[in-house]
Amino acid sequence: MNQSCGNQRIAGCSFSVHPMADDFVKYIKDSLSEVDTTKVWMQTDDVTTTVRGKIEHVFDVTKAILLHIAKTDVHVAFQGTFSIGCPGDFSGDAYMNVSSNLMNEGLDIRQYIASKFSLYPLGGGEYMNTIYKQIDAMKEKGVHVAPAHYSTRLEGDTHDIFKGLEEVFRETQAQVPHTVMTVTVSANSPSHKEDLNE
Amino acid sequence: MNQSCGNQRIAGCSFSVHPMADDFVKYIKDSLSEVDTTKVWMQTDDVTTTVRGKIEHVFDVTKAILLHIAKTDVHVAFQGTFSIGCPGDFSGDAYMNVSSNLMNEGLDIRQYIASKFSLYPLGGGEYMNTIYKQIDAMKEKGVHVAPAHYSTRLEGDTHDIFKGLEEVFRETQAQVPHTVMTVTVSANSPSHKEDLNE
Ligand SMILES: [Ca+2]
């Protein structure tokens, strides 16, 4: 492991949630008030919100923010870039000295989402089998998987999809120190044919 | 050049625009009716819209769609993943046999945006100098540039920023056949301090 990857275990996500409603600010504030963010570093500016910390908490918090907005039935989009081991990264703004038990795990909101994700293992390596294995695991949980331009399309329950994405990310970064994954999600879309909680 | 990069000149962007308004559908439809998309392949599903074609037309069309929504003063977010040379790509769904003159170039909407972009040259190579050179070129045009977690933050006029992003993308893919660039934009945000068109 070279010096530039010394911070690789600090994961992060730069994300945005977009409730498509006139009172989008209220949806976001209400969601944030319900999510436990004590195990991540979090900062919001006018473009994105950044969370940093252990992989499991980064996924736990981003999923919880999405779910607390989606449960209101507003049409909401989520876009996140999950990253780990960036050579330009530094060791600050991280909450690594925390336990792994999740702060928002009890969330029993069932929410259908359609999503697209792309995985970018930077620096090469044999990662395709890792991706295929995790996609098969998602399929076994009932997630619908289809190819799309520049991404893989996933449809199903939010918990199943985020669990699968976390596993893909975790296993890939174990092989390729600098790994980036982009995830775009649409919930409660008027063009969705199916919605598990309707 | 290896076989898997044979389609590298077909660029594409998988993007979403999110007008934060109850009548978000109308904003999107109105914008699309004003944008000339005849030189790109375009398809929309419930998660993203994909455009494919020559680099210049992919940037021209995505910028025009954003600008026609932003000119209404609604708060709108844009998220796009620009990609070229993906080994999994194929030669279909492309409009390569068209001239390079832009179909939406006359658009004189001046719009302040805050954005973050990340460049992922997949397969390594010496690309950092390319990025720095293009960032310097953007600064000379008055774009404000700042580092951010996992990205570079840009603030300024939409035309200047998209021109800079297109140049970064174009020059990087000339050196690294498979190049991906993610761009997140916020326009008319209530938290923007400055807005050139107010
Ligand atoms: Ca719902």
CSV table of C-alpha atoms and ligand atoms in Angstrom, one decimal:
chain,number,residue,atom,x,y,z
A,1,MET,CA,0.0,0.0,0.0
A,2,ASN,CA,1.5,3.3,-1.0
A,3,GLN,CA,1.5,6.5,1.0
A,4,SER,CA,-1.2,8.2,-1.1
A,5,CYS,CA,-3.6,5.5,-0.2
A,6,GLY,CA,-3.0,5.8,3.6
A,7,ASN,CA,-6.5,7.3,4.1
A,8,GLN,CA,-8.3,4.7,2.1
A,9,ARG,CA,-10.6,3.6,4.9
A,10,ILE,CA,-12.2,7.0,5.2
A,11,ALA,CA,-15.2,6.7,2.9
A,12,GLY,CA,-17.3,9.5,1.8
A,13,CYS,CA,-20.2,10.5,-0.3
A,14,SER,CA,-20.9,13.8,-2.0
A,15,PHE,CA,-24.7,13.8,-2.6
A,16,SER,CA,-27.8,15.8,-3.3
A,17,VAL,CA,-31.4,15.1,-2.7
A,18,HIS,CA,-34.0,16.9,-4.9
A,19,PRO,CA,-37.6,16.8,-3.7
A,20,MET,CA,-39.5,18.1,-6.8
A,21,ALA,CA,-41.8,20.4,-4.9
A,22,ASP,CA,-42.1,24.1,-4.2
A,23,ASP,CA,-41.3,23.5,-0.5
A,24,PHE,CA,-38.3,21.4,-1.2
A,25,VAL,CA,-36.4,23.1,1.7
A,26,LYS,CA,-39.0,21.8,4.2
A,27,TYR,CA,-38.7,18.2,2.9
A,28,ILE,CA,-35.0,18.3,3.3
A,29,LYS,CA,-35.0,19.9,6.7
A,30,ASP,CA,-37.6,17.5,8.0
A,31,SER,CA,-35.6,14.5,6.8
A,32,LEU,CA,-32.4,15.7,8.3
A,33,SER,CA,-34.1,16.3,11.7
A,34,GLU,CA,-35.1,12.6,11.7
A,35,VAL,CA,-31.7,11.1,10.7
A,36,ASP,CA,-29.0,10.3,13.2
A,37,THR,CA,-25.8,11.7,11.8
A,38,THR,CA,-23.7,11.4,14.9
A,39,LYS,CA,-21.3,8.8,13.4
A,40,VAL,CA,-20.4,10.8,10.3
A,41,TRP,CA,-18.8,14.1,9.5
A,42,MET,CA,-21.4,16.1,7.5
A,43,GLN,CA,-21.3,19.4,5.7
A,44,THR,CA,-23.7,21.0,3.3
A,45,ASP,CA,-23.1,23.8,0.8
A,46,ASP,CA,-25.3,25.1,-2.1
A,47,VAL,CA,-24.3,22.2,-4.5
A,48,THR,CA,-24.0,19.0,-2.4
A,49,THR,CA,-23.8,17.6,1.0
A,50,THR,CA,-20.7,15.6,2.0
A,51,VAL,CA,-20.7,12.9,4.6
A,52,ARG,CA,-17.5,11.1,5.6
A,53,GLY,CA,-16.7,8.2,7.9
A,54,LYS,CA,-16.8,4.5,7.9
A,55,ILE,CA,-18.4,2.8,4.8
A,56,GLU,CA,-21.4,1.4,6.7
A,57,HIS,CA,-22.3,4.8,8.3
A,58,VAL,CA,-21.9,6.7,5.0
A,59,PHE,CA,-24.4,4.3,3.4
A,60,ASP,CA,-26.7,4.2,6.5
A,61,VAL,CA,-27.0,8.0,6.6
A,62,THR,CA,-27.5,8.6,2.9
A,63,LYS,CA,-30.1,5.9,2.7
A,64,ALA,CA,-31.9,7.3,5.7
A,65,ILE,CA,-32.0,10.9,4.3
A,66,LEU,CA,-33.5,9.6,1.1
A,67,LEU,CA,-36.1,7.4,2.8
A,68,HIS,CA,-37.3,10.1,5.2
A,69,ILE,CA,-38.1,12.3,2.2
A,70,ALA,CA,-39.5,9.5,0.1
A,71,LYS,CA,-41.9,8.4,2.8
A,72,THR,CA,-43.9,11.6,2.3
A,73,ASP,CA,-44.6,10.4,-1.3
A,74,VAL,CA,-43.0,13.5,-2.8
A,75,HIS,CA,-41.1,12.8,-6.0
A,76,VAL,CA,-37.5,12.9,-5.0
A,77,ALA,CA,-34.2,12.3,-6.8
A,78,PHE,CA,-31.0,11.3,-5.1
A,79,GLN,CA,-27.6,11.6,-6.6
A,80,GLY,CA,-24.5,10.5,-4.8
A,81,THR,CA,-20.8,9.9,-5.5
A,82,PHE,CA,-19.3,7.4,-3.1
A,83,SER,CA,-15.6,7.6,-2.9
A,84,ILE,CA,-12.7,6.0,-1.0
A,85,GLY,CA,-9.0,6.1,-1.2
A,86,CYS,CA,-8.7,9.2,-3.4
A,87,PRO,CA,-5.0,10.1,-3.6
A,88,GLY,CA,-5.9,13.8,-3.1
A,89,ASP,CA,-7.9,13.0,0.0
A,90,PHE,CA,-6.7,13.8,3.5
A,91,SER,CA,-7.3,12.4,6.9
A,92,GLY,CA,-9.4,15.2,8.3
A,93,ASP,CA,-13.2,15.5,8.4
A,94,ALA,CA,-13.6,11.9,9.3
A,95,TYR,CA,-15.3,10.0,12.1
A,96,MET,CA,-13.4,6.7,12.1
A,97,ASN,CA,-13.2,6.2,15.9
A,98,VAL,CA,-16.8,5.0,16.2
A,99,SER,CA,-18.4,1.6,16.5
A,100,SER,CA,-20.0,-0.1,13.5
A,101,ASN,CA,-23.5,-0.4,14.7
A,102,LEU,CA,-25.8,1.6,12.5
A,103,MET,CA,-27.7,4.6,13.8
A,104,ASN,CA,-30.6,4.4,11.4
A,105,GLU,CA,-30.9,0.7,11.0
A,106,GLY,CA,-34.4,0.3,12.5
A,107,LEU,CA,-35.9,2.3,9.6
A,108,ASP,CA,-38.7,0.1,8.3
A,109,ILE,CA,-39.8,2.4,5.5
A,110,ARG,CA,-40.4,0.3,2.4
A,111,GLN,CA,-39.9,2.3,-0.7
A,112,TYR,CA,-39.6,1.3,-4.3
A,113,ILE,CA,-36.8,3.1,-6.2
A,114,ALA,CA,-35.4,3.0,-9.7
A,115,SER,CA,-31.7,3.7,-9.8
A,116,LYS,CA,-28.6,3.6,-11.9
A,117,PHE,CA,-25.2,3.0,-10.6
A,118,SER,CA,-21.7,3.0,-12.1
A,119,LEU,CA,-18.5,1.7,-10.5
A,120,TYR,CA,-15.2,3.2,-11.3
A,121,PRO,CA,-12.3,1.3,-9.8
A,122,LEU,CA,-9.4,3.7,-10.5
A,123,GLY,CA,-6.1,2.1,-11.0
A,124,GLY,CA,-7.3,-1.1,-12.8
A,125,GLY,CA,-7.4,-4.6,-11.4
A,126,GLU,CA,-9.7,-7.6,-11.7
A,127,TYR,CA,-12.9,-6.3,-10.4
A,128,MET,CA,-15.5,-7.4,-12.9
A,129,ASN,CA,-16.1,-10.7,-11.1
A,130,THR,CA,-16.7,-8.8,-7.9
A,131,ILE,CA,-19.3,-6.6,-9.6
A,132,TYR,CA,-21.1,-9.6,-11.2
A,133,LYS,CA,-21.1,-11.5,-7.9
A,134,GLN,CA,-22.8,-8.6,-6.1
A,135,ILE,CA,-25.3,-8.0,-8.8
A,136,ASP,CA,-26.3,-11.7,-8.6
A,137,ALA,CA,-26.7,-11.2,-4.9
A,138,MET,CA,-29.0,-8.3,-5.5
A,139,LYS,CA,-31.1,-10.3,-8.0
A,140,GLU,CA,-31.5,-13.0,-5.4
A,141,LYS,CA,-33.2,-10.4,-3.1
A,142,GLY,CA,-35.7,-9.5,-5.8
A,143,VAL,CA,-33.9,-6.5,-7.2
A,144,HIS,CA,-34.5,-6.1,-11.0
A,145,VAL,CA,-31.2,-5.6,-12.8
A,146,ALA,CA,-30.8,-4.3,-16.4
A,147,PRO,CA,-28.0,-2.8,-18.4
A,148,ALA,CA,-28.2,0.9,-19.3
A,149,HIS,CA,-25.9,3.3,-21.2
A,150,TYR,CA,-22.9,4.0,-18.9
A,151,SER,CA,-24.5,2.3,-15.9
A,152,THR,CA,-26.5,-0.6,-14.5
A,153,ARG,CA,-30.1,-0.1,-13.7
A,154,LEU,CA,-31.6,-1.4,-10.5
A,155,GLU,CA,-35.2,-1.5,-9.4
A,156,GLY,CA,-36.6,-2.7,-6.1
A,157,ASP,CA,-36.7,-1.9,-2.4
A,158,THR,CA,-34.4,0.8,-1.2
A,159,HIS,CA,-33.0,-1.3,1.6
A,160,ASP,CA,-32.1,-4.2,-0.8
A,161,ILE,CA,-30.5,-1.8,-3.3
A,162,PHE,CA,-28.5,0.2,-0.8
A,163,LYS,CA,-27.3,-3.0,0.8
A,164,GLY,CA,-26.2,-4.3,-2.6
A,165,LEU,CA,-24.5,-1.1,-3.5
A,166,GLU,CA,-22.6,-1.0,-0.2
A,167,GLU,CA,-21.4,-4.6,-0.7
A,168,VAL,CA,-20.3,-3.8,-4.3
A,169,PHE,CA,-18.4,-0.7,-3.0
A,170,ARG,CA,-16.9,-2.5,-0.1
A,171,GLU,CA,-15.6,-5.5,-2.0
A,172,THR,CA,-14.3,-3.4,-4.9
A,173,GLN,CA,-12.3,-1.0,-2.7
A,174,ALA,CA,-10.8,-4.0,-0.9
A,175,GLN,CA,-9.2,-4.9,-4.3
A,176,VAL,CA,-8.8,-1.4,-5.8
A,177,PRO,CA,-7.7,1.2,-3.2
A,178,HIS,CA,-9.2,4.2,-5.0
A,179,THR,CA,-12.8,3.3,-5.9
A,180,VAL,CA,-15.6,5.7,-6.9
A,181,MET,CA,-19.3,4.7,-7.3
A,182,THR,CA,-22.0,7.0,-8.6
A,183,VAL,CA,-25.7,6.3,-7.8
A,184,THR,CA,-28.7,8.1,-9.1
A,185,VAL,CA,-32.1,7.3,-7.6
A,186,SER,CA,-35.7,8.2,-8.4
A,187,ALA,CA,-38.4,7.6,-5.9
A,188,ASN,CA,-42.2,8.3,-6.2
A,189,SER,CA,-41.8,9.2,-9.9
A,190,PRO,CA,-45.0,9.8,-11.7
A,191,SER,CA,-43.6,7.5,-14.4
A,192,HIS,CA,-42.9,4.6,-12.2
A,193,LYS,CA,-45.1,1.7,-13.0
A,194,GLU,CA,-44.8,0.0,-9.7
A,195,ASP,CA,-44.4,1.3,-6.2
A,196,LEU,CA,-44.1,-1.2,-3.4
A,197,ASN,CA,-45.6,1.0,-0.7
A,198,GLU,CA,-48.6,2.3,-2.6
B,1,MET,CA,-5.6,1.6,-29.8
B,2,ASN,CA,-7.1,-1.7,-28.7
B,3,GLN,CA,-10.4,-3.1,-29.9
B,4,SER,CA,-12.3,-2.3,-26.8
B,5,CYS,CA,-11.8,1.4,-27.4
B,6,GLY,CA,-12.9,1.4,-31.0
B,7,ASN,CA,-16.0,3.4,-30.2
B,8,GLN,CA,-14.2,6.0,-28.1
B,9,ARG,CA,-15.3,8.9,-30.2
B,10,ILE,CA,-18.9,8.4,-29.4
B,11,ALA,CA,-19.4,10.6,-26.3
B,12,GLY,CA,-22.4,10.5,-24.1
B,13,CYS,CA,-24.0,11.9,-21.1
B,14,SER,CA,-26.5,10.3,-18.7
B,15,PHE,CA,-28.1,13.2,-16.9
B,16,SER,CA,-31.0,14.4,-14.9
B,17,VAL,CA,-32.4,17.9,-14.3
B,18,HIS,CA,-34.4,18.5,-11.2
B,19,PRO,CA,-36.6,21.7,-11.1
B,20,MET,CA,-37.5,22.0,-7.4
B,21,ALA,CA,-41.1,22.9,-8.0
B,22,ASP,CA,-44.5,21.2,-7.9
B,23,ASP,CA,-44.9,21.5,-11.7
B,24,PHE,CA,-41.4,20.1,-12.4
B,25,VAL,CA,-42.8,18.2,-15.4
B,26,LYS,CA,-43.8,21.4,-17.2
B,27,TYR,CA,-40.4,23.0,-16.7
B,28,ILE,CA,-38.7,20.0,-18.2
B,29,LYS,CA,-41.1,19.7,-21.1
B,30,ASP,CA,-41.0,23.4,-21.9
B,31,SER,CA,-37.2,23.3,-21.9
B,32,LEU,CA,-37.1,20.3,-24.2
B,33,SER,CA,-39.4,22.0,-26.7
B,34,GLU,CA,-36.9,24.8,-27.0
B,35,VAL,CA,-33.7,22.7,-27.4
B,36,ASP,CA,-32.6,21.5,-30.8
B,37,THR,CA,-31.6,17.9,-30.3
B,38,THR,CA,-31.4,16.9,-33.9
B,39,LYS,CA,-27.7,16.1,-33.7
B,40,VAL,CA,-27.8,13.7,-30.8
B,41,TRP,CA,-29.4,10.4,-30.0
B,42,MET,CA,-31.6,11.0,-26.9
B,43,GLN,CA,-33.6,8.8,-24.7
B,44,THR,CA,-35.4,9.4,-21.4
B,45,ASP,CA,-36.5,6.9,-18.8
B,46,ASP,CA,-37.7,7.4,-15.2
B,47,VAL,CA,-34.1,7.9,-13.8
B,48,THR,CA,-32.0,9.7,-16.3
B,49,THR,CA,-31.9,11.0,-19.9
B,50,THR,CA,-29.1,9.8,-22.1
B,51,VAL,CA,-27.7,11.8,-25.0
B,52,ARG,CA,-25.0,10.4,-27.3
B,53,GLY,CA,-23.1,11.8,-30.2
B,54,LYS,CA,-20.1,14.0,-30.8
B,55,ILE,CA,-18.5,15.6,-27.8
B,56,GLU,CA,-19.5,19.2,-28.8
B,57,HIS,CA,-23.2,18.3,-29.3
B,58,VAL,CA,-23.4,16.4,-26.1
B,59,PHE,CA,-22.2,19.4,-24.2
B,60,ASP,CA,-24.3,21.8,-26.3
B,61,VAL,CA,-27.6,19.9,-25.7
B,62,THR,CA,-27.1,19.3,-22.0
B,63,LYS,CA,-26.1,23.0,-21.4
B,64,ALA,CA,-29.1,24.2,-23.4
B,65,ILE,CA,-31.6,22.0,-21.5
B,66,LEU,CA,-30.2,23.4,-18.2
B,67,LEU,CA,-30.3,27.0,-19.4
B,68,HIS,CA,-33.9,26.9,-20.7
B,69,ILE,CA,-35.1,25.7,-17.3
B,70,ALA,CA,-32.8,28.1,-15.3
B,71,LYS,CA,-34.0,31.1,-17.2
B,72,THR,CA,-37.4,30.8,-15.6
B,73,ASP,CA,-35.7,31.5,-12.2
B,74,VAL,CA,-36.8,28.2,-10.7
B,75,HIS,CA,-34.3,26.5,-8.5
B,76,VAL,CA,-32.9,23.7,-10.6
B,77,ALA,CA,-30.2,21.0,-10.1
B,78,PHE,CA,-28.4,19.3,-13.0
B,79,GLN,CA,-26.4,16.1,-12.6
B,80,GLY,CA,-24.6,14.6,-15.5
B,81,THR,CA,-22.1,11.8,-16.1
B,82,PHE,CA,-20.2,12.4,-19.3
B,83,SER,CA,-18.5,9.3,-20.7
B,84,ILE,CA,-16.4,8.3,-23.6
B,85,GLY,CA,-14.6,5.1,-24.6
B,86,CYS,CA,-16.2,2.8,-22.2
B,87,PRO,CA,-15.1,-0.8,-23.0
B,88,GLY,CA,-18.7,-1.9,-22.5
B,89,ASP,CA,-20.0,0.6,-24.9
B,90,PHE,CA,-21.2,-0.2,-28.4
B,91,SER,CA,-21.5,1.7,-31.7
B,92,GLY,CA,-25.2,2.1,-31.7
B,93,ASP,CA,-27.4,5.0,-30.6
B,94,ALA,CA,-24.9,7.5,-31.9
B,95,TYR,CA,-25.2,10.4,-34.3
B,96,MET,CA,-21.6,10.7,-35.5
B,97,ASN,CA,-22.3,11.5,-39.1
B,98,VAL,CA,-23.2,15.1,-38.5
B,99,SER,CA,-21.3,18.4,-38.8
B,100,SER,CA,-19.8,20.1,-35.8
B,101,ASN,CA,-21.7,23.4,-35.9
B,102,LEU,CA,-23.7,23.7,-32.7
B,103,MET,CA,-27.5,23.7,-32.8
B,104,ASN,CA,-28.0,25.8,-29.6
B,105,GLU,CA,-25.0,28.0,-29.8
B,106,GLY,CA,-26.9,31.3,-30.1
B,107,LEU,CA,-28.3,30.9,-26.6
B,108,ASP,CA,-27.5,34.2,-24.9
B,109,ILE,CA,-29.0,33.3,-21.5
B,110,ARG,CA,-26.6,34.4,-18.8
B,111,GLN,CA,-26.9,32.3,-15.7
B,112,TYR,CA,-24.8,32.0,-12.6
B,113,ILE,CA,-24.3,28.5,-11.5
B,114,ALA,CA,-22.4,26.8,-8.7
B,115,SER,CA,-21.1,23.4,-9.7
B,116,LYS,CA,-18.8,20.5,-8.7
B,117,PHE,CA,-17.0,18.3,-11.1
B,118,SER,CA,-14.8,15.2,-10.9
B,119,LEU,CA,-12.8,13.7,-13.7
B,120,TYR,CA,-12.1,10.0,-13.8
B,121,PRO,CA,-9.5,9.0,-16.4
B,122,LEU,CA,-9.9,5.2,-16.3
B,123,GLY,CA,-6.7,3.4,-17.1
B,124,GLY,CA,-4.2,5.8,-15.7
B,125,GLY,CA,-1.9,8.1,-17.5
B,126,GLU,CA,-0.4,11.6,-17.0
B,127,TYR,CA,-3.5,13.7,-17.0
B,128,MET,CA,-3.1,16.0,-14.0
B,129,ASN,CA,-1.3,18.6,-16.0
B,130,THR,CA,-4.2,18.6,-18.5
B,131,ILE,CA,-6.7,19.2,-15.7
B,132,TYR,CA,-4.7,22.0,-14.2
B,133,LYS,CA,-4.2,23.7,-17.5
B,134,GLN,CA,-7.9,23.7,-18.2
B,135,ILE,CA,-8.8,24.9,-14.7
B,136,ASP,CA,-6.4,27.8,-15.2
B,137,ALA,CA,-8.1,28.6,-18.5
B,138,MET,CA,-11.5,28.7,-16.7
B,139,LYS,CA,-10.0,31.0,-14.0
B,140,GLU,CA,-8.9,33.4,-16.7
B,141,LYS,CA,-12.6,33.7,-17.9
B,142,GLY,CA,-13.7,34.7,-14.4
B,143,VAL,CA,-14.8,31.3,-13.1
B,144,HIS,CA,-14.1,30.9,-9.4
B,145,VAL,CA,-12.4,27.6,-8.7
B,146,ALA,CA,-12.0,26.0,-5.3
B,147,PRO,CA,-11.2,22.5,-4.0
B,148,ALA,CA,-14.0,20.4,-2.5
B,149,HIS,CA,-14.2,16.9,-1.1
B,150,TYR,CA,-14.1,14.5,-4.0
B,151,SER,CA,-14.4,17.2,-6.6
B,152,THR,CA,-13.5,20.7,-7.8
B,153,ARG,CA,-16.0,23.5,-7.2
B,154,LEU,CA,-16.7,26.0,-10.0
B,155,GLU,CA,-18.8,29.1,-9.8
B,156,GLY,CA,-19.5,31.5,-12.6
B,157,ASP,CA,-21.5,31.8,-15.9
B,158,THR,CA,-22.9,28.7,-17.3
B,159,HIS,CA,-21.3,29.2,-20.8
B,160,ASP,CA,-17.9,29.7,-19.3
B,161,ILE,CA,-18.1,26.6,-17.1
B,162,PHE,CA,-19.5,24.3,-19.7
B,163,LYS,CA,-16.9,25.4,-22.2
B,164,GLY,CA,-14.2,24.7,-19.6
B,165,LEU,CA,-15.7,21.3,-18.8
B,166,GLU,CA,-15.9,20.4,-22.4
B,167,GLU,CA,-12.2,21.3,-22.9
B,168,VAL,CA,-11.2,19.3,-19.8
B,169,PHE,CA,-13.1,16.3,-21.1
B,170,ARG,CA,-11.9,16.6,-24.6
B,171,GLU,CA,-8.2,16.9,-23.8
B,172,THR,CA,-8.3,14.2,-21.2
B,173,GLN,CA,-10.0,11.6,-23.4
B,174,ALA,CA,-7.4,12.4,-26.1
B,175,GLN,CA,-4.8,11.0,-23.6
B,176,VAL,CA,-6.9,8.4,-21.7
B,177,PRO,CA,-9.3,6.6,-24.0
B,178,HIS,CA,-11.9,5.8,-21.3
B,179,THR,CA,-12.7,9.0,-19.5
B,180,VAL,CA,-15.7,9.8,-17.2
B,181,MET,CA,-16.6,13.2,-15.8
B,182,THR,CA,-19.3,13.9,-13.3
B,183,VAL,CA,-20.9,17.3,-13.1
B,184,THR,CA,-23.3,18.6,-10.5
B,185,VAL,CA,-24.9,22.0,-11.0
B,186,SER,CA,-27.1,24.2,-8.9
B,187,ALA,CA,-28.8,27.2,-10.4
B,188,ASN,CA,-31.1,29.8,-8.8
B,189,SER,CA,-30.4,28.3,-5.4
B,190,PRO,CA,-31.9,30.3,-2.5
B,191,SER,CA,-28.5,29.9,-0.8
B,192,HIS,CA,-26.5,31.5,-3.7
B,193,LYS,CA,-24.9,34.7,-2.7
B,194,GLU,CA,-24.5,36.0,-6.2
B,195,ASP,CA,-26.5,35.5,-9.3
B,196,LEU,CA,-25.2,37.2,-12.5
B,197,ASN,CA,-28.7,37.5,-14.1
B,198,GLU,CA,-30.5,39.1,-11.2
C,1,CA,CA,-43.8,5.9,-2.0
